[in-house]
Short mmCIF file of C-alpha atoms in Angstrom, two decimals:
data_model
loop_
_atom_site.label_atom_id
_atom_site.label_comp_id
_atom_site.label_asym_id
_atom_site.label_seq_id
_atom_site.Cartn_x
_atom_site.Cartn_y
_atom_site.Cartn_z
CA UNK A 1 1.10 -15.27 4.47
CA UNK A 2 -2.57 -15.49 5.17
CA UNK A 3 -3.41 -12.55 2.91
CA UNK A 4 -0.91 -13.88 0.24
CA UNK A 5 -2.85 -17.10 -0.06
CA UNK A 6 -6.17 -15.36 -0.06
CA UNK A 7 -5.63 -13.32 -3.15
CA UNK A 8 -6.88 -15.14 -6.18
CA UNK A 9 -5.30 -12.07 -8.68
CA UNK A 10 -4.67 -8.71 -8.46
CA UNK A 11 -5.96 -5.80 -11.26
CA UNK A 12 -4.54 -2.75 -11.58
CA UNK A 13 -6.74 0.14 -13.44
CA UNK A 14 -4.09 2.95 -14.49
CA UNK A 15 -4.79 6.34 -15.80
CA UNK A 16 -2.67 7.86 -18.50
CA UNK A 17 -4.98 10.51 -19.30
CA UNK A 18 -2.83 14.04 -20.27
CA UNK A 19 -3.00 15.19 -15.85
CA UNK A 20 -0.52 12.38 -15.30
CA UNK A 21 2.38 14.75 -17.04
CA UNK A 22 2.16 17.26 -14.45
CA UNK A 23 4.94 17.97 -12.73
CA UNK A 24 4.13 17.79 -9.09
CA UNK A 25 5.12 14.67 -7.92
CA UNK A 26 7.59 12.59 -5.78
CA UNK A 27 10.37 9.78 -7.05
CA UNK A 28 12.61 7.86 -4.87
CA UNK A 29 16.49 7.56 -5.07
CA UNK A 30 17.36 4.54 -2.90
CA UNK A 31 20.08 3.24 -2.18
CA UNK A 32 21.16 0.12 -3.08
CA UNK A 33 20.49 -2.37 0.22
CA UNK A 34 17.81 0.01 1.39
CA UNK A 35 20.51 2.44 3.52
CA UNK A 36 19.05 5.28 2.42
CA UNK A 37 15.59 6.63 0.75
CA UNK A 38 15.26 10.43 -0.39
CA UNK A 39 12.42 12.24 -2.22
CA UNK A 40 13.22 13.47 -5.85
CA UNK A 41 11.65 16.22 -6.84
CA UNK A 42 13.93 16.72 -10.13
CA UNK A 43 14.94 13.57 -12.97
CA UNK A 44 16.80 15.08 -15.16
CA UNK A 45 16.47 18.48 -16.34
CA UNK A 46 12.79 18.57 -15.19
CA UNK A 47 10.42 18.08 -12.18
CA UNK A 48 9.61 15.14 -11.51
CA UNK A 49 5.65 13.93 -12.94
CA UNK A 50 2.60 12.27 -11.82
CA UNK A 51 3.64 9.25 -14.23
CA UNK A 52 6.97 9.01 -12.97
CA UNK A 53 5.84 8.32 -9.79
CA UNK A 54 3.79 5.85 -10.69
CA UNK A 55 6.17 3.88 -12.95
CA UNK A 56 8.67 3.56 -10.13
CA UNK A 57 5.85 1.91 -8.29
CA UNK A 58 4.48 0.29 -11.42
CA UNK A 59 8.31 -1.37 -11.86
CA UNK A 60 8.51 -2.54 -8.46
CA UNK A 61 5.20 -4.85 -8.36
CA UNK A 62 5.90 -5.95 -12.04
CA UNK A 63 8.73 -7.28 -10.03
CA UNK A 64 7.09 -8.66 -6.73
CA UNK A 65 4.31 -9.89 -9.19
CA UNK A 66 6.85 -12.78 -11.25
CA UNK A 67 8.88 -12.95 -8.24
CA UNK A 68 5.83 -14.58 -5.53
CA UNK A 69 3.71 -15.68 -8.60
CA UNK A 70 0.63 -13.69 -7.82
CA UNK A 71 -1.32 -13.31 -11.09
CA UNK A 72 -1.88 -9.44 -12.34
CA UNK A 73 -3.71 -7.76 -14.95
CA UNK A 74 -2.78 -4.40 -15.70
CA UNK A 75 -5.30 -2.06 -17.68
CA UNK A 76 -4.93 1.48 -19.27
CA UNK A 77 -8.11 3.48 -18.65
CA UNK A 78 -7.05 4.88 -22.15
CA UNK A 79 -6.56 3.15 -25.26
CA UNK A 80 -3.54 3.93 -26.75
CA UNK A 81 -4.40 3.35 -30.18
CA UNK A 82 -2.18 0.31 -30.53
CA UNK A 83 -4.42 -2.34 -30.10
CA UNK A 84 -6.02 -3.81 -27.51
CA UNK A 85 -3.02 -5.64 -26.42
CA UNK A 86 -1.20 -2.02 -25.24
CA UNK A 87 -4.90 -1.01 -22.66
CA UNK A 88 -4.88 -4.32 -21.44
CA UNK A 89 -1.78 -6.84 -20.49
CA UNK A 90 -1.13 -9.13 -17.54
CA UNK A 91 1.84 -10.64 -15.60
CA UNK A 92 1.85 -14.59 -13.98
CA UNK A 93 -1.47 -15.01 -15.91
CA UNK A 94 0.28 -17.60 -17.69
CA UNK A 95 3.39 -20.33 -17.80
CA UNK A 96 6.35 -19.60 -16.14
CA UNK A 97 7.95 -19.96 -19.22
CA UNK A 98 5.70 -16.65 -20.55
CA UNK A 99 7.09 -14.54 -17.35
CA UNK A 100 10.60 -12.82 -18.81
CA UNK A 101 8.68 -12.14 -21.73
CA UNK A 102 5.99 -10.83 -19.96
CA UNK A 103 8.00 -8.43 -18.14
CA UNK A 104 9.72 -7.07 -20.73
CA UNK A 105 6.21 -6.49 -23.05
CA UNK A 106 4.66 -4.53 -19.32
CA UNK A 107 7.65 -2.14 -18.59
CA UNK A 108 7.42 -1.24 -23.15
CA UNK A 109 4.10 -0.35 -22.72
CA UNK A 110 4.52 1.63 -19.90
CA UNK A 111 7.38 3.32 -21.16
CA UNK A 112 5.87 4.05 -24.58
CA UNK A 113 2.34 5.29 -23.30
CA UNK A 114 1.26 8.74 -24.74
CA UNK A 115 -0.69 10.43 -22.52
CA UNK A 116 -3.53 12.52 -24.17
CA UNK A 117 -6.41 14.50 -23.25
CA UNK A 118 -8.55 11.75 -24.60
CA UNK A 119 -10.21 10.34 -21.50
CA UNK A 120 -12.94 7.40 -20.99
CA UNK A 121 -14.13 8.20 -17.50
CA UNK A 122 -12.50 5.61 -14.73
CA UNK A 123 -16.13 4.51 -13.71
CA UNK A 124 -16.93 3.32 -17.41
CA UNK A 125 -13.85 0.59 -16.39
CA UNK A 126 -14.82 0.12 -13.12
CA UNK A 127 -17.72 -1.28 -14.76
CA UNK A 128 -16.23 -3.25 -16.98
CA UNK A 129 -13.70 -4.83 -14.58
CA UNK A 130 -16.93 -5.49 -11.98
CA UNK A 131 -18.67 -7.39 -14.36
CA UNK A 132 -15.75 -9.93 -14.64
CA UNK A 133 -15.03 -10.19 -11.55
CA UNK A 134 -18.60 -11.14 -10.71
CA UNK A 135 -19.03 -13.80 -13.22
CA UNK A 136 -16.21 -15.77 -10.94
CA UNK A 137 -17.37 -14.09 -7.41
CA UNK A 138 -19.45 -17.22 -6.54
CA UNK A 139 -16.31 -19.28 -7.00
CA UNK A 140 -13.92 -16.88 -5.41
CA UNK A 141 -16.52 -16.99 -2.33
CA UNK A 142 -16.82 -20.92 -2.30
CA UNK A 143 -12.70 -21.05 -2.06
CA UNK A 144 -12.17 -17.80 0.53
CA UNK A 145 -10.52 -15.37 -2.22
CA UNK A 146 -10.55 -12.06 -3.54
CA UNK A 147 -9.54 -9.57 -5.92
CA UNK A 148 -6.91 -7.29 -5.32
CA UNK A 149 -7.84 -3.88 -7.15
CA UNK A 150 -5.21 -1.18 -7.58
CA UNK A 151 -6.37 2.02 -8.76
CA UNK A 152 -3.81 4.29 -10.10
CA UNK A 153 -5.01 7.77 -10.52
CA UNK A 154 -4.44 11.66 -9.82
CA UNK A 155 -8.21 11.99 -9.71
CA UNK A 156 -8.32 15.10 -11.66
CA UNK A 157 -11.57 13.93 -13.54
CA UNK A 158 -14.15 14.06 -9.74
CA UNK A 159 -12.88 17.18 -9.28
CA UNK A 160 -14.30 18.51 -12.06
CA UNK A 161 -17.84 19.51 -12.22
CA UNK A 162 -20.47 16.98 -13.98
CA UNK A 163 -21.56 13.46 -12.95
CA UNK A 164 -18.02 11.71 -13.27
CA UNK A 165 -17.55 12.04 -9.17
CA UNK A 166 -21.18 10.21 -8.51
CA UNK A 167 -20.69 7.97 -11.58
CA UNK A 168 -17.73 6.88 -9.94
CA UNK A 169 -18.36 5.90 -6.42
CA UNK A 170 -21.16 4.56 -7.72
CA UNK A 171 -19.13 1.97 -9.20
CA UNK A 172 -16.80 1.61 -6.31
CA UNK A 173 -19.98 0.47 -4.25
CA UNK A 174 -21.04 -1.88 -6.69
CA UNK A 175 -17.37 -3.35 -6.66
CA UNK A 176 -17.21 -3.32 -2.74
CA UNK A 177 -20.54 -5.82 -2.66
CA UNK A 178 -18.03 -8.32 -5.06
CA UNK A 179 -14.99 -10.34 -3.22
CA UNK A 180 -12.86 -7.21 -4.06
CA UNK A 181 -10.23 -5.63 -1.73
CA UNK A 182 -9.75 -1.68 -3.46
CA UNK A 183 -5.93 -0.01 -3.32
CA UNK A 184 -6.42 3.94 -4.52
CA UNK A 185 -2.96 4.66 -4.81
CA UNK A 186 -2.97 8.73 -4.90
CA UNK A 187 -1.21 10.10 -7.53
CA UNK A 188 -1.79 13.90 -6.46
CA UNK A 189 -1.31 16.39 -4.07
CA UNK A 190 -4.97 18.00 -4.78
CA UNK A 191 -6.80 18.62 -1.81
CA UNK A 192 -9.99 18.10 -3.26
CA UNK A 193 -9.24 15.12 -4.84
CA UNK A 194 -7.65 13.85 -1.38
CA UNK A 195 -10.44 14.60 0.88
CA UNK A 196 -12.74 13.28 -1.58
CA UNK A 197 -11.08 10.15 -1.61
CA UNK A 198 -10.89 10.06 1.86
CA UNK A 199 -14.50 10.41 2.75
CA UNK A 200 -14.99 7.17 0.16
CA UNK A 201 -12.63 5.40 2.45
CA UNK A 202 -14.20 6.69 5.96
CA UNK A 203 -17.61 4.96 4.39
CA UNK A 204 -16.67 1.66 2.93
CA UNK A 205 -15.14 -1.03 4.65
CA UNK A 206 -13.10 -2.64 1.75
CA UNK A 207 -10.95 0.09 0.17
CA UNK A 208 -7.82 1.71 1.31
CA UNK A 209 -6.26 5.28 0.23
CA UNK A 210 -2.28 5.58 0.48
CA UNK A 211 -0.26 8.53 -0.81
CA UNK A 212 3.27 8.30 -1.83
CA UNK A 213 5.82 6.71 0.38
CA UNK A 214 6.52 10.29 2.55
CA UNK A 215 3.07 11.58 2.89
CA UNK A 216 1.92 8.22 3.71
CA UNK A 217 4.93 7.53 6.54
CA UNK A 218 3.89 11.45 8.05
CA UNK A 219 0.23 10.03 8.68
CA UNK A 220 1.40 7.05 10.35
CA UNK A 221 3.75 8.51 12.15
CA UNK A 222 1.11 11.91 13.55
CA UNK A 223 -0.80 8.95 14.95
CA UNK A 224 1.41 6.23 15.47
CA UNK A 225 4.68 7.51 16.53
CA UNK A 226 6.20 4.05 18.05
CA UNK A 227 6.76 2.67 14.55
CA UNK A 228 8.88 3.41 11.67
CA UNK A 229 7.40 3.42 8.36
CA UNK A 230 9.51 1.14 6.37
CA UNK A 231 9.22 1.05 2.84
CA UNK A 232 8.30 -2.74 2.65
CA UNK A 233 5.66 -2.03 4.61
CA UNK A 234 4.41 0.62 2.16
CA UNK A 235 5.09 -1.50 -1.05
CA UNK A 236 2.95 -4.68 0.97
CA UNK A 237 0.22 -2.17 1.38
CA UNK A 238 0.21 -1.44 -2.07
CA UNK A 239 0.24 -4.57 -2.95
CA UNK A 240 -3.26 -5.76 -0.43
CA UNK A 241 -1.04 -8.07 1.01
CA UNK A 242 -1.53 -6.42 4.05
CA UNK A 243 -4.94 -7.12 6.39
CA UNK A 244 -7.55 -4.11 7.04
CA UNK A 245 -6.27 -3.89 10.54
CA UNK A 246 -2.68 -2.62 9.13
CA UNK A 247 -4.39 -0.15 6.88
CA UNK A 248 -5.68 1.46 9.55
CA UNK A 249 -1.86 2.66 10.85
CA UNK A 250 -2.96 5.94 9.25
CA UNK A 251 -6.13 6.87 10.29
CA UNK A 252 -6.29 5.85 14.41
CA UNK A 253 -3.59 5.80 17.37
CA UNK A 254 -3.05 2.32 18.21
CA UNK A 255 -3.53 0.95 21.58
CA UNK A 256 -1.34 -0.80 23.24
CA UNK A 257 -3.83 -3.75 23.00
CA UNK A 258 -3.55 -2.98 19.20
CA UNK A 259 0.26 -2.79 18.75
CA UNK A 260 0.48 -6.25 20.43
CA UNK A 261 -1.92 -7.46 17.94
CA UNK A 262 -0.07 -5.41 14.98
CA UNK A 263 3.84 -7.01 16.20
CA UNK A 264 2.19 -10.62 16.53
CA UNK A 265 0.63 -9.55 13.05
CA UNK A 266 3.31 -8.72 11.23
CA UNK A 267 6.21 -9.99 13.00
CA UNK A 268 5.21 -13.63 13.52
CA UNK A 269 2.67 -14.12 11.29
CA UNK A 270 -0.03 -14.57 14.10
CA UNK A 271 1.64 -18.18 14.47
CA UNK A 272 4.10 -17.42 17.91
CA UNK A 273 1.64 -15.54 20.84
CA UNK A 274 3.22 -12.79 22.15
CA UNK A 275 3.58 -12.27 25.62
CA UNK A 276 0.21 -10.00 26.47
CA UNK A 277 1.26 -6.24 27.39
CA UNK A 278 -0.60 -6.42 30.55
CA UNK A 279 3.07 -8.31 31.50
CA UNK A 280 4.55 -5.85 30.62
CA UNK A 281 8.59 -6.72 31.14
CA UNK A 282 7.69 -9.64 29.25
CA UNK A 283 5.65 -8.42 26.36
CA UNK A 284 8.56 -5.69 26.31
CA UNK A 285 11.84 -8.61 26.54
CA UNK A 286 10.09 -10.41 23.33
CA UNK A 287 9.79 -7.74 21.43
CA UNK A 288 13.39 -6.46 21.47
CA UNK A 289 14.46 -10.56 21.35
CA UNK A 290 12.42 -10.46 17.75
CA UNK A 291 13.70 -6.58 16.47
CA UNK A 292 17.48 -7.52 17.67
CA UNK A 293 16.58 -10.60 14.55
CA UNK A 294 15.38 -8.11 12.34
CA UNK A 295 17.14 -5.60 9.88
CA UNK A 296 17.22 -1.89 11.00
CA UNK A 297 14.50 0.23 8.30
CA UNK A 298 14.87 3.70 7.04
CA UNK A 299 12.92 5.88 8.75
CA UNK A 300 11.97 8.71 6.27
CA UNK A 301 10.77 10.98 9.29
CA UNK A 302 13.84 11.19 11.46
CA UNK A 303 16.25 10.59 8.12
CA UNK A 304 17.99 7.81 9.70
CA UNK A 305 18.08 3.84 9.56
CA UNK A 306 16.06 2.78 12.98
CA UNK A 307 14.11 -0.62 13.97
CA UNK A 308 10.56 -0.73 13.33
CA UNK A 309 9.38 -0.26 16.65
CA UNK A 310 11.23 2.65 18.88
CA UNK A 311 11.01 0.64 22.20
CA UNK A 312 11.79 4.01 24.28
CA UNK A 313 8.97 5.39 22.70
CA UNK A 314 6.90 2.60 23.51
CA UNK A 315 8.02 2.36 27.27
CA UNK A 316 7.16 6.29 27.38
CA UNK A 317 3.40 6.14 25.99
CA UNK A 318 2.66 3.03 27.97
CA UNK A 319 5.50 1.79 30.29
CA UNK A 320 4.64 3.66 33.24
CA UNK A 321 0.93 3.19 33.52
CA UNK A 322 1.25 -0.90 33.04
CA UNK A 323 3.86 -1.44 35.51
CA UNK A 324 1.56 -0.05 38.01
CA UNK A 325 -1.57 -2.09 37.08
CA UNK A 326 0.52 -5.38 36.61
CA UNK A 327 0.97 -7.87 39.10
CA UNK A 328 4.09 -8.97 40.32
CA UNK A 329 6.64 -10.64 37.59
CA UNK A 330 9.56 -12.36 37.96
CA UNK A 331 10.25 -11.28 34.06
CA UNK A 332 13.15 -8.27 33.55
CA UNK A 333 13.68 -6.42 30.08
CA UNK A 334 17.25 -6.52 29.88
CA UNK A 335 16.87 -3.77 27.01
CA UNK A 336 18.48 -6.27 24.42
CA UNK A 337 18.10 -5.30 20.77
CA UNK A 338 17.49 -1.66 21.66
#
């Protein structure tokens, strides 16, 4: 809730330059209450592309952004030659009356895009975008908000050789001095283009790097192995609805000090305290009192629906070590919800 109310709008910069049609990329098939999520590597009679990918993400926060009213403006980093209405449209930028309309005009555009080996570089709209932004960043200071910005990209122009990598985090920089939170959502398996990215992230506080639902629930799970990856936990992340803390889930093992701060986080809000781990039976009682409330996830390492945190898992890491440092409790896990 607290980062919902502290975005003032979100801006997504999207590249449909000619890369975007390769055909290396992952699609989901879920099912239909969440039961089941597999990686599609085929849609039709062909594998599956870099802009396929991305308009399965692209429909799902058309979606989130009409349904929780958080104002979006979506921007092609190429013109398409049909005006300047098809580079650069919006969603919730207007009445509610304006919204199924809207929708509809977003998913045509995205649909009808031609994707051509035309390319402005992405830093040339970084610009642009940064110098909007900053006209309103003394009011979005004065009232605690920020920008959301989503970049949508395979990266295939920085790994090129030529001044387009530089010119390009040269712009991020400037951006990351503005109220602006920065979502690079990867559209690539390049590792070039990954590692590159990741460096940019390992230097600058206010950007976050996340692959496609399955690579990113791997690198949570090599260092965080106690939770499952759900995939509203990706699309939040997507969205920068989630706080810095959270983005680092793939980078760092959590301590136990930090999944107590993570369940409080994102199970109560930060509004209900959690009983501290250094009680342990109690910390461990609560938390299976709050998963046995929530719905079970699909976990899309072990292929199965599980709850978001594996309480065995938890009690094997840490269990042992804070019994025997805690002093004497009259609380019991009872193992409910497990």
């Amino acid at each position: 809730m607290k980062s919902y109310e502290s975005i003032d709008s979100r801006k997504w910069l999207i590249e449909n330059s000619a890369s975007m049609n390769i055909q290396d990329a992952h699609a989901m098939k879920v099912g239909f209450k969440l039961e089941y999520i597999a990686s599609v590597e085929f849609i039709g009679s062909g594998y599956v592309t870099r802009w396929q990918e991305f308009s399965q993400c692209f429909d799902f926060h058309v979606k989130m952004s009409a349904r929780c009213w958080i104002p979006t403006e979506f921007w092609l980093v190429n013109d398409s030659g049909e005006g300047a209405d098809s580079q650069r449209f919006s969603v919730a930028c207007g009445s509610k009356k304006d919204l199924s309309e809207e929708r509809e005009m977003a998913y045509k555009i995205i649909q009808s895009a031609t994707l051509e080996e035309k390319r402005n570089p992405l830093a040339s709209q970084l610009r642009r975008i940064e110098k909007r932004i900053a006209k309103k960043s003394l009011e979005l200071n004065t009232n605690n908000k920020h920008v959301v910005l989503m970049l949508c990209t395979d990266g295939d122009e920085l790994g090129r050789k030529g001044s387009a990598a530089q010119d390009f985090v040269d712009s991020v920089v400037a951006l990351s001095k503005l109220p602006v939170k920065i979502i690079v959502r990867l559209y690539t398996d390049d590792d070039r283009i990954i590692d590159f990215f990741n460096r940019l992230d390992s230097k600058l506080t206010d950007i976050e790097v996340l692959d496609d639902y399955f690579g990113e629930a791997m690198e949570v799970y090599l260092h965080n192995p106690w939770l499952t990856y759900g995939l509203g936990l990706h699309r939040l992340r997507e969205a920068g609805l989630t706080s810095d803390f959270v983005g680092e889930l793939d980078e760092r093992c959590f301590s136990i000090e930090d999944i107590h701060r993570f369940c409080e986080e994102f199970f109560t809000g930060g509004e209900v305290n959690l009983p501290h781990p250094n009680n342990w039976d109690a910390f461990i009682s609560s938390l299976a009192t709050i998963l046995s409330n929530e719905k079970q996830q699909w976990n899309p390492i072990k292929r199965r629906q599980t709850g978001w945190i594996d309480i065995k898992k938890l009690e094997k890491m840490f269990g042992r070590r804070k019994r025997h440092s805690m002093p004497n409790t009259s609380f019991q896990y009872s193992g409910a919800g497990v």
